[in-house]
PDB file of C-alpha atoms in Angstrom:
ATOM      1  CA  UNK A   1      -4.513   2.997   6.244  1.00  0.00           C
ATOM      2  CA  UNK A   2      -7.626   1.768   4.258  1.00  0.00           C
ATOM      3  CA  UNK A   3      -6.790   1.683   0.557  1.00  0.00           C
ATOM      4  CA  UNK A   4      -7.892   4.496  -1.383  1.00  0.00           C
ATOM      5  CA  UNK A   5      -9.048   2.257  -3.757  1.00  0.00           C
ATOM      6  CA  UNK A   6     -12.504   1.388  -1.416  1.00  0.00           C
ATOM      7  CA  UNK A   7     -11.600  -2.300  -3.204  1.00  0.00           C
ATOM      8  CA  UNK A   8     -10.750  -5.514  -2.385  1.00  0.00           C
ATOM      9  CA  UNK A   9      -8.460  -7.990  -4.065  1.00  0.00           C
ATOM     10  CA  UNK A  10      -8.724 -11.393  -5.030  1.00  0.00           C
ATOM     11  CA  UNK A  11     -10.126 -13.753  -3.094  1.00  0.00           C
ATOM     12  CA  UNK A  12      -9.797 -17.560  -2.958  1.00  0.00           C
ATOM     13  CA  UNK A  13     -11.108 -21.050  -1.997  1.00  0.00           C
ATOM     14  CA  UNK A  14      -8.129 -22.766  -1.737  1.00  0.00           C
ATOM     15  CA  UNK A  15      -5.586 -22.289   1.535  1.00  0.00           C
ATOM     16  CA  UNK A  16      -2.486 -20.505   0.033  1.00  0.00           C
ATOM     17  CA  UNK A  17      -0.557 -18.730   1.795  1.00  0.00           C
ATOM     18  CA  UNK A  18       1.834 -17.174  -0.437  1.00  0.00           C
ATOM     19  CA  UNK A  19       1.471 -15.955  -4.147  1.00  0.00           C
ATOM     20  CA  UNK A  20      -0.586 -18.079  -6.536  1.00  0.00           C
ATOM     21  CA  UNK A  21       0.946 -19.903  -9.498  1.00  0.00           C
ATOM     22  CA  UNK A  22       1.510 -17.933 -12.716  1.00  0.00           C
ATOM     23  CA  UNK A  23      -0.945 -20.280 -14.691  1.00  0.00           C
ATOM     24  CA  UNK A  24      -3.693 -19.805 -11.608  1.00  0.00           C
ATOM     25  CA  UNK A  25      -7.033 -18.560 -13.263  1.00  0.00           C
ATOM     26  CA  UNK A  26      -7.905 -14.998 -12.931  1.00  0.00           C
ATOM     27  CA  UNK A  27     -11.745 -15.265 -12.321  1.00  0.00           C
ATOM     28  CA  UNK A  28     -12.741 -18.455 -10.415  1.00  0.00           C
ATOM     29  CA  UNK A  29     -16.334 -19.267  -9.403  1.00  0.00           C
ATOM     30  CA  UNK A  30     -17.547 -16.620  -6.624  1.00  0.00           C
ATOM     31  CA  UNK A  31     -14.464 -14.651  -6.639  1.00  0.00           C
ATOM     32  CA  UNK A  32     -14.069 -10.779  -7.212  1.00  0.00           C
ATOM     33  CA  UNK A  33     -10.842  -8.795  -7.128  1.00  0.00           C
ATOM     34  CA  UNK A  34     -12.956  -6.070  -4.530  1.00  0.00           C
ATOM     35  CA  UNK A  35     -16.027  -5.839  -2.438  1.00  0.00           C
ATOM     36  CA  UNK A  36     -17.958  -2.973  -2.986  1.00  0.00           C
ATOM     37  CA  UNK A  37     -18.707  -1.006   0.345  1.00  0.00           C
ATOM     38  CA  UNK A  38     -22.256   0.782   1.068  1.00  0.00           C
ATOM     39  CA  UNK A  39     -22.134   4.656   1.206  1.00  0.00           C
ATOM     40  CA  UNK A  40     -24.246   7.438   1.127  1.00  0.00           C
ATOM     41  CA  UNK A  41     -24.949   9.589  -2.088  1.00  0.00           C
ATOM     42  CA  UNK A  42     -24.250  13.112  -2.271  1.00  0.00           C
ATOM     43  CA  UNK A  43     -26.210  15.440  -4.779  1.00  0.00           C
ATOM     44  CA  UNK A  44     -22.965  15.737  -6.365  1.00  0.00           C
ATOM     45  CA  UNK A  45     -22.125  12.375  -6.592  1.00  0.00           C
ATOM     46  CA  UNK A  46     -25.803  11.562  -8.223  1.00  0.00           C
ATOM     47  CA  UNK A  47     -25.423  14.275 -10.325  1.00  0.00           C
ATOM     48  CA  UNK A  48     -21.979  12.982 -11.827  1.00  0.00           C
ATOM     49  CA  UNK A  49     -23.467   9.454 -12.218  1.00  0.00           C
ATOM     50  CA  UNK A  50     -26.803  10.910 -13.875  1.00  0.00           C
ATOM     51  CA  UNK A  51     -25.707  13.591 -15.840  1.00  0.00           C
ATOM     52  CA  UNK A  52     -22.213  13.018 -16.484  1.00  0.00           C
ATOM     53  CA  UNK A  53     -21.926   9.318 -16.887  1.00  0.00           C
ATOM     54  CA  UNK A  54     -23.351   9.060 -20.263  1.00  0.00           C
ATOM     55  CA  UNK A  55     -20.495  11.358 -21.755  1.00  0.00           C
ATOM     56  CA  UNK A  56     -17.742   9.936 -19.917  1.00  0.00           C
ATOM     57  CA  UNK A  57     -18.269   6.185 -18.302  1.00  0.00           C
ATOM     58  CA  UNK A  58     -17.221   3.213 -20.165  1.00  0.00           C
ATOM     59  CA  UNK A  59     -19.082  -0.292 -19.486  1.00  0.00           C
ATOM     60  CA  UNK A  60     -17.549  -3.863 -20.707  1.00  0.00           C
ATOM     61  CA  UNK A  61     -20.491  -3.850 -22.972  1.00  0.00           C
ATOM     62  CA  UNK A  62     -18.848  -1.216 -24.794  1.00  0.00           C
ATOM     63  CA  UNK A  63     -16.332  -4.150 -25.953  1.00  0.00           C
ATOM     64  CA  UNK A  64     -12.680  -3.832 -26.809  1.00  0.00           C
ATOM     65  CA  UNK A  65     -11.648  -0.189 -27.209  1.00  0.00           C
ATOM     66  CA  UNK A  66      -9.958   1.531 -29.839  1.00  0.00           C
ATOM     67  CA  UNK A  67      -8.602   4.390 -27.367  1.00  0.00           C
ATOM     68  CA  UNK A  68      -7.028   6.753 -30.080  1.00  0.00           C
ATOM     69  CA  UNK A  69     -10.695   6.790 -31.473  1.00  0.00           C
ATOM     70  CA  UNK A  70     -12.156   7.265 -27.737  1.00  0.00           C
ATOM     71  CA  UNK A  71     -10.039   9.919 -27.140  1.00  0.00           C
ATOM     72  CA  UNK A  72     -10.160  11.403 -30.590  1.00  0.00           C
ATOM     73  CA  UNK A  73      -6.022  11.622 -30.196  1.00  0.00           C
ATOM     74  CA  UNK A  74      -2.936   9.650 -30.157  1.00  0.00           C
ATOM     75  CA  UNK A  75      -1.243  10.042 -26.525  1.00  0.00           C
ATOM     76  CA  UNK A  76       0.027   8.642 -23.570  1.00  0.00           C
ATOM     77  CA  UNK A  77      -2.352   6.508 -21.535  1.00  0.00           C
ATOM     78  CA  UNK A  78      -2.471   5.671 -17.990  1.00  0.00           C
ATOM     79  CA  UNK A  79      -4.928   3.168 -15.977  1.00  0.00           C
ATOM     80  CA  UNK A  80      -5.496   3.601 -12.472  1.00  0.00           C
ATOM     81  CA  UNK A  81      -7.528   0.455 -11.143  1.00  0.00           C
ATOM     82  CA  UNK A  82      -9.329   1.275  -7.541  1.00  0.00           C
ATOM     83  CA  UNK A  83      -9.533   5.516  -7.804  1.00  0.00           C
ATOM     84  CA  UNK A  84     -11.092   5.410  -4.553  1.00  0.00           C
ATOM     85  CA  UNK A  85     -13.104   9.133  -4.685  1.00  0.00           C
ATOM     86  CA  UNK A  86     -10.785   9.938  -7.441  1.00  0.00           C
ATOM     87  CA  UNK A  87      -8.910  13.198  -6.059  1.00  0.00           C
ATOM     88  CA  UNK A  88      -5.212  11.345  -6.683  1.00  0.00           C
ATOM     89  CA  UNK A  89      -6.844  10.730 -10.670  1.00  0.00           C
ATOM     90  CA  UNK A  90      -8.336  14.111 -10.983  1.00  0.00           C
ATOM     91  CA  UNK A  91      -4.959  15.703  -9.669  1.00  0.00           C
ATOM     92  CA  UNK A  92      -3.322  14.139 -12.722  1.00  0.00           C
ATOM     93  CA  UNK A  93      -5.590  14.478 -15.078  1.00  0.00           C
ATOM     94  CA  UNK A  94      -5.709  18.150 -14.747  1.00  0.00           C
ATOM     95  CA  UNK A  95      -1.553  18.522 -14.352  1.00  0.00           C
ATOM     96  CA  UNK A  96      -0.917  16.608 -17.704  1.00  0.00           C
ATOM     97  CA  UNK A  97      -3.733  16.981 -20.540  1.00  0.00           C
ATOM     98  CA  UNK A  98      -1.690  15.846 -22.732  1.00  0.00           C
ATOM     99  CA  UNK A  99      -2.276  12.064 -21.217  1.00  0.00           C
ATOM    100  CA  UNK A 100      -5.903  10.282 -21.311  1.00  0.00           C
ATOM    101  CA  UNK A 101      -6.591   8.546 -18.091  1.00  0.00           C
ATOM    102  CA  UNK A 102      -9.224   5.756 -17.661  1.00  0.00           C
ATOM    103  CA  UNK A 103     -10.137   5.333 -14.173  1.00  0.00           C
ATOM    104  CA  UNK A 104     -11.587   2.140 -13.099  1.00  0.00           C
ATOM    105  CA  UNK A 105     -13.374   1.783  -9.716  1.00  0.00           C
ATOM    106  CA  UNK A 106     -16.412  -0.037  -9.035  1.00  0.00           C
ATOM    107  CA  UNK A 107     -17.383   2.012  -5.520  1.00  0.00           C
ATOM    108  CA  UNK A 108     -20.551   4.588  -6.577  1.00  0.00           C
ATOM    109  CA  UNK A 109     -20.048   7.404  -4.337  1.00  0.00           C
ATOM    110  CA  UNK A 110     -16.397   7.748  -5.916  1.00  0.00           C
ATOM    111  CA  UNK A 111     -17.421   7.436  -9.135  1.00  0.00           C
ATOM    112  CA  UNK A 112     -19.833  10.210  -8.910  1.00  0.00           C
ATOM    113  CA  UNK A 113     -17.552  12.496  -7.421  1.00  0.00           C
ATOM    114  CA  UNK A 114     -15.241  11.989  -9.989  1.00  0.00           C
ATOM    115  CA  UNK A 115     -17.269  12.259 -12.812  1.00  0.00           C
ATOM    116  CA  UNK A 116     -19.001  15.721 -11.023  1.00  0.00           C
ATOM    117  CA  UNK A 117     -15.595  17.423 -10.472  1.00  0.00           C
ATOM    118  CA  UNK A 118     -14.405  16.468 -13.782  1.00  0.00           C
ATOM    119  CA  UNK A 119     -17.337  17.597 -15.573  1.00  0.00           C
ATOM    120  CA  UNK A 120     -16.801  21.035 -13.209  1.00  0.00           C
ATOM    121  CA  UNK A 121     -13.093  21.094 -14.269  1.00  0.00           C
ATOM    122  CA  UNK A 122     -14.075  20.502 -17.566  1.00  0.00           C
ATOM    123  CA  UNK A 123     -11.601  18.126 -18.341  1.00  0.00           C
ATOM    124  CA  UNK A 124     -11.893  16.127 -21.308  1.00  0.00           C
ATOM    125  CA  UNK A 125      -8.736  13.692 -20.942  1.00  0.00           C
ATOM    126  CA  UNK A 126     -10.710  11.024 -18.202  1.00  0.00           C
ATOM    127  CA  UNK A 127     -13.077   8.057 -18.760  1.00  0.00           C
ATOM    128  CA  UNK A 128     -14.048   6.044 -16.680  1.00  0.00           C
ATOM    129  CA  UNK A 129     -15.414   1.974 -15.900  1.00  0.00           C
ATOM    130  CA  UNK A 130     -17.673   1.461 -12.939  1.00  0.00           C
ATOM    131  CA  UNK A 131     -16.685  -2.340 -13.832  1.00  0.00           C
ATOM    132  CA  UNK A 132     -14.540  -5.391 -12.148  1.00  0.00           C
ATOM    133  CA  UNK A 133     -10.910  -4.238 -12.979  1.00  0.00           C
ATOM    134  CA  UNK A 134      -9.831  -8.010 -14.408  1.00  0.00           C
ATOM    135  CA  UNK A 135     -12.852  -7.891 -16.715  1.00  0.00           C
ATOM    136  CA  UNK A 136     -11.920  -4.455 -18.033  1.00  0.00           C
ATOM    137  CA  UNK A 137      -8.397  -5.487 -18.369  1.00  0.00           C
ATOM    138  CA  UNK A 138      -9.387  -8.864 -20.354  1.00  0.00           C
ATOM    139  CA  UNK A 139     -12.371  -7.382 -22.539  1.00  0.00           C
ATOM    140  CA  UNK A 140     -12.007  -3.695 -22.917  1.00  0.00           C
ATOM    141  CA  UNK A 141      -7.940  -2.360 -22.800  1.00  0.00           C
ATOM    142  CA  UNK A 142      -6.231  -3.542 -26.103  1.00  0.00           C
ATOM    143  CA  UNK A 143      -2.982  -5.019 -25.815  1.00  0.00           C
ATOM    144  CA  UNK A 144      -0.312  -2.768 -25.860  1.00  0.00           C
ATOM    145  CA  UNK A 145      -2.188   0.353 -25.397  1.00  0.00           C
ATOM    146  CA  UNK A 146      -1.207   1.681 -22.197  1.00  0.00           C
ATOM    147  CA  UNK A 147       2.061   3.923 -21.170  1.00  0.00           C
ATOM    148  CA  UNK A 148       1.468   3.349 -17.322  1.00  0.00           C
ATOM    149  CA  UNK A 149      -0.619   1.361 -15.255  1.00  0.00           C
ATOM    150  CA  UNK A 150      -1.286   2.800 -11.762  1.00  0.00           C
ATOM    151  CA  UNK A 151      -2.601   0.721  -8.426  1.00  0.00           C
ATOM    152  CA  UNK A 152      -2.258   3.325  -5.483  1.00  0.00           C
ATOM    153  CA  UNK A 153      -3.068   1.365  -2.032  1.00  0.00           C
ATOM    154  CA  UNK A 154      -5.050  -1.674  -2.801  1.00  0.00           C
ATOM    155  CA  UNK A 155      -6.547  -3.797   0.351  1.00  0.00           C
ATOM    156  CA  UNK A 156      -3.563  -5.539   1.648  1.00  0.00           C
ATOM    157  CA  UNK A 157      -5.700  -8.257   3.597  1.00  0.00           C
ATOM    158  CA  UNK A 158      -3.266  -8.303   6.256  1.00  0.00           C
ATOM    159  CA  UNK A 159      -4.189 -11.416   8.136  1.00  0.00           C
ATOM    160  CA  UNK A 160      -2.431 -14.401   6.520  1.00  0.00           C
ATOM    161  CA  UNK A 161      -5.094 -16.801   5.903  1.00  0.00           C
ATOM    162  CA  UNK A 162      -6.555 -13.893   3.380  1.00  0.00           C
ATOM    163  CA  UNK A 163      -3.600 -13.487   1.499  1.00  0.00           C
ATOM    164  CA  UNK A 164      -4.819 -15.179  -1.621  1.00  0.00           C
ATOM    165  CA  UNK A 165      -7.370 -12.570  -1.745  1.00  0.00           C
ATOM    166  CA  UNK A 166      -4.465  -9.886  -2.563  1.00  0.00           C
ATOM    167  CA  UNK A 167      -4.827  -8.561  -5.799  1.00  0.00           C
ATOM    168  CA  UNK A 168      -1.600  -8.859  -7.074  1.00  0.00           C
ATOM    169  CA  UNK A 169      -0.355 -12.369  -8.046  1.00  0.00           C
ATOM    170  CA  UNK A 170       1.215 -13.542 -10.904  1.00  0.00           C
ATOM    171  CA  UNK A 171      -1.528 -14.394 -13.019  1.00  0.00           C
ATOM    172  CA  UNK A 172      -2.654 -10.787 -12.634  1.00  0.00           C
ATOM    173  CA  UNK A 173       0.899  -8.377 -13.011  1.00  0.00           C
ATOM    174  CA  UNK A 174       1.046 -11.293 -16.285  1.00  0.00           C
ATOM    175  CA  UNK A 175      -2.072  -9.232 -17.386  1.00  0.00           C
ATOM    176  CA  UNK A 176      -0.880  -6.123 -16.920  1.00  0.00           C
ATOM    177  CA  UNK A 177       2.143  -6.706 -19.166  1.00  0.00           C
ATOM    178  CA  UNK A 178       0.203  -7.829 -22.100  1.00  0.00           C
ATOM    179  CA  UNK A 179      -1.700  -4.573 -21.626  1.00  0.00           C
ATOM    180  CA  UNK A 180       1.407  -2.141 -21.397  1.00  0.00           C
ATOM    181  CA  UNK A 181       3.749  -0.915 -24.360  1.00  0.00           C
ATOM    182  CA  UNK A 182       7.108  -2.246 -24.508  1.00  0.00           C
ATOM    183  CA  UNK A 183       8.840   0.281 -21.837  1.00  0.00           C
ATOM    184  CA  UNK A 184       5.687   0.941 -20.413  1.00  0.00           C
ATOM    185  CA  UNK A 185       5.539   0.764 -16.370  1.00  0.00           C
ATOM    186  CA  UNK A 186       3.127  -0.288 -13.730  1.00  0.00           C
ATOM    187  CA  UNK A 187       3.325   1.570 -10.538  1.00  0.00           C
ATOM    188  CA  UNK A 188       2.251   0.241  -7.216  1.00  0.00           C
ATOM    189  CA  UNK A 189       2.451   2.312  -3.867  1.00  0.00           C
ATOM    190  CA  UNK A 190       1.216   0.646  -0.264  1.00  0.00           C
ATOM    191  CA  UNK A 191       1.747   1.972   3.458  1.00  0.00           C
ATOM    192  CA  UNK A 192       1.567  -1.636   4.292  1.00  0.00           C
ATOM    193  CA  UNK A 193       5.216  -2.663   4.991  1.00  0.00           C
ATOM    194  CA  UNK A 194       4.653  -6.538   4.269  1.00  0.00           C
ATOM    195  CA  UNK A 195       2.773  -6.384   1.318  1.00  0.00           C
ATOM    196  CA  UNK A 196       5.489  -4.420  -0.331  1.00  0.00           C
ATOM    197  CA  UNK A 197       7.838  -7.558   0.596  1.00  0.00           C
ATOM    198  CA  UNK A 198       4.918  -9.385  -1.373  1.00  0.00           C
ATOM    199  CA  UNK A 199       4.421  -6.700  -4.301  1.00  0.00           C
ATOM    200  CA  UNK A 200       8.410  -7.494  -4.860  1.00  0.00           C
ATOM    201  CA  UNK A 201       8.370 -11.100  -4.557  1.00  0.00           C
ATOM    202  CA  UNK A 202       5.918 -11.606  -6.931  1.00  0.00           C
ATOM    203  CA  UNK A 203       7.202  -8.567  -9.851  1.00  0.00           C
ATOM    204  CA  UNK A 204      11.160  -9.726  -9.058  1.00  0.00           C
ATOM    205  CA  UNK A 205       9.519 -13.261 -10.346  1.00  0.00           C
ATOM    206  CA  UNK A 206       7.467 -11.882 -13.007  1.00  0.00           C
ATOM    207  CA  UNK A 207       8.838 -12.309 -16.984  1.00  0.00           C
ATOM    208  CA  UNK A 208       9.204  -9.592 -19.059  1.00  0.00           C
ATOM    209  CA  UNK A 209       9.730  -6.850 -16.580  1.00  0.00           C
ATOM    210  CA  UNK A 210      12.565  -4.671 -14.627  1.00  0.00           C
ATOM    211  CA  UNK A 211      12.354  -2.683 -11.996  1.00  0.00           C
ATOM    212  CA  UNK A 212      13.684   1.039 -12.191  1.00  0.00           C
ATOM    213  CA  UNK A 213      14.655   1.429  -8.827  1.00  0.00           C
ATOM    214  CA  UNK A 214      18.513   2.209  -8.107  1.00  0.00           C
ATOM    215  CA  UNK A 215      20.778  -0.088  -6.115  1.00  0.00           C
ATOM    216  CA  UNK A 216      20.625   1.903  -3.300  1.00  0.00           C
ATOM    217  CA  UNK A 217      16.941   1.936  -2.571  1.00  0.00           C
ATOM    218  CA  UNK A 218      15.952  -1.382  -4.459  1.00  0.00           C
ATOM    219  CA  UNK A 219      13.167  -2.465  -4.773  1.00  0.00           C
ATOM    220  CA  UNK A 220      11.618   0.375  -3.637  1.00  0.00           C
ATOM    221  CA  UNK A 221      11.466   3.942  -5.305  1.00  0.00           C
ATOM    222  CA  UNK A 222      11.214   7.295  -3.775  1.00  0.00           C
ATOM    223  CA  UNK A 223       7.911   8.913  -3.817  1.00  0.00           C
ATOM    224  CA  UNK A 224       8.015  10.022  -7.338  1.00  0.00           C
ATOM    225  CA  UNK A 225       6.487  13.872  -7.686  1.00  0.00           C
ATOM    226  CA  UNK A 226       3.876  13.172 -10.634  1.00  0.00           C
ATOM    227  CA  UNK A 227       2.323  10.946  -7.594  1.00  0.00           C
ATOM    228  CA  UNK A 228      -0.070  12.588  -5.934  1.00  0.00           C
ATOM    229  CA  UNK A 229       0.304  12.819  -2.245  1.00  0.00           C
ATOM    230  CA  UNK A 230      -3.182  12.340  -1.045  1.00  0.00           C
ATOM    231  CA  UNK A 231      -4.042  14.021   2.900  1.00  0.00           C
ATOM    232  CA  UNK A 232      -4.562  10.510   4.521  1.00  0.00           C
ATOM    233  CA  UNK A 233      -0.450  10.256   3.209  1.00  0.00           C
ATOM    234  CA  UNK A 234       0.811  12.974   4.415  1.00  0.00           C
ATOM    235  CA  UNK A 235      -1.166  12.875   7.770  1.00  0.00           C
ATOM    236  CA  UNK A 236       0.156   9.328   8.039  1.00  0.00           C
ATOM    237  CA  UNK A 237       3.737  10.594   6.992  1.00  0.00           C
ATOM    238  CA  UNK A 238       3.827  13.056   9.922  1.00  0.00           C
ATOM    239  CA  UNK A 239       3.247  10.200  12.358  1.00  0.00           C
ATOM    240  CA  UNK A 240       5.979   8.353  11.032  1.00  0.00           C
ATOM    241  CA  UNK A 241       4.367   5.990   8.859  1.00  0.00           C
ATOM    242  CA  UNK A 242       5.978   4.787   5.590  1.00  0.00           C
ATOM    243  CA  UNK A 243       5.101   4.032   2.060  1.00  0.00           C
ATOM    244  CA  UNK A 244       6.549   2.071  -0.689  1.00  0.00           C
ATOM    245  CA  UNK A 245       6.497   2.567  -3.860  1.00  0.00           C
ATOM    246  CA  UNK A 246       7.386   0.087  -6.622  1.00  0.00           C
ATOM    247  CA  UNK A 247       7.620   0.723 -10.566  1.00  0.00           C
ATOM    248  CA  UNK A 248       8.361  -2.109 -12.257  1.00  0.00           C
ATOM    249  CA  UNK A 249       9.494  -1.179 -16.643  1.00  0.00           C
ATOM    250  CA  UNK A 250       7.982  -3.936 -19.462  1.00  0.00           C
ATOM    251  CA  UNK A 251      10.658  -5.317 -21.282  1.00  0.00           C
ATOM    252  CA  UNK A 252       9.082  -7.719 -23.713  1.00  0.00           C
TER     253      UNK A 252
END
């Protein structure tokens, strides 16, 4: 399965073949946590980047964010990095308005989907950053601020010399904690098998969180319900192929 995401994590000069050091830097020269993919625009999707944009998208020029103002409310938040064409997002958006999403993706046709269908749906609980999810992380999300953190099927660079370009390492899930409340979660889902293993090893090693799943299916969780199952999922459950899913709970 190609991540729904259309991203690509981190990349790397150096020959590592497992997780990087905690301390490793999370930008280094040439390096970008996706690759952005050409693809065709559809009137909708221009329409939702011309018309809708301006209402709803977010740039890192817009600087650090005071999100009860942006929202004009004090709720839940959740962050989905790599939306793919944002039907997973959407989904959510439109079960719970009492949460504010922020979508971040940096793949145009998806964007513009998104923003079209939202602005169709009129729902008024999304924003979204066509921007490099690190940089938005770093520059725009307040520490603290968010109830969940989402990444749903990143790239899992399966071959093992382009491991280091797998988005989540320590320096990175380090991020995320700084960025979640205190009982906050981040929630990671893959059909790939071994980069589950590697989504464990490196949370299970991470300070400051704990992972909710029971003994019995550690460290895995069961496909929780407010998870979207997307139609590439459920095609590839009905040929037998699995997916983890992984919440990991900020303690600190």
């Amino acid at each position: 399965m190609t991540d729904t995401n259309d991203t690509v994590p981190n990349s790397a000069n150096t020959a590592t073949t497992g997780p990087e050091n905690a301390d490793a830097p999370l930008h280094r020269r040439g390096i970008k946590s996706y690759v952005i993919r050409a693809g065709r625009m559809t009137p909708a999707q221009s329409r939702g980047l011309e018309d809708v944009w301006p209402r709803l998208g977010l740039t890192i020029a817009d600087g650090r964010q005071d999100l009860d103002a942006l929202f004009g409310r004090q709720t839940p938040r959740v962050v989905e990095i790599g939306f793919g064409m944002g039907n997973s997002l959407i989904e959510q958006a439109e079960r719970h308005p009492d949460t504010d999403f922020i979508g971040i993706e940096v793949h145009a046709p998806g964007v513009g989907k998104l923003l079209d269908e939202v602005d169709k749906r009129g729902l008024t609980n999304l924003r979204v950053y066509r921007e490099d999810a690190l940089a938005v992380l770093e520059q725009c999300l307040p520490e603290g601020s968010l109830t969940t953190l989402q990444l749903f099927f990143p790239d899992p660079w399966p071959k093992k010399k382009h491991h280091k370009r797998r988005i989540v390492q320590p320096a990175f899930v380090e991020l995320i904690r700084t960025r979640l409340k205190p009982g906050g979660t981040f929630h990671m889902a893959t059909d790939w098998e071994a980069y589950a293993e590697w989504m464990a090893e490196v949370m299970d090693a991470a300070p400051g969180y704990a992972n909710t799943a029971s003994s019995e299916t550690a460290p895995y969780v069961p496909r929780p319900e407010f998870r979207p199952l997307t139609k590439f999922e459920a095609r590839g459950e009905k040929l037998g192929h699995g997916v983890w899913d992984l919440i990991y709970r900020r303690e600190v």
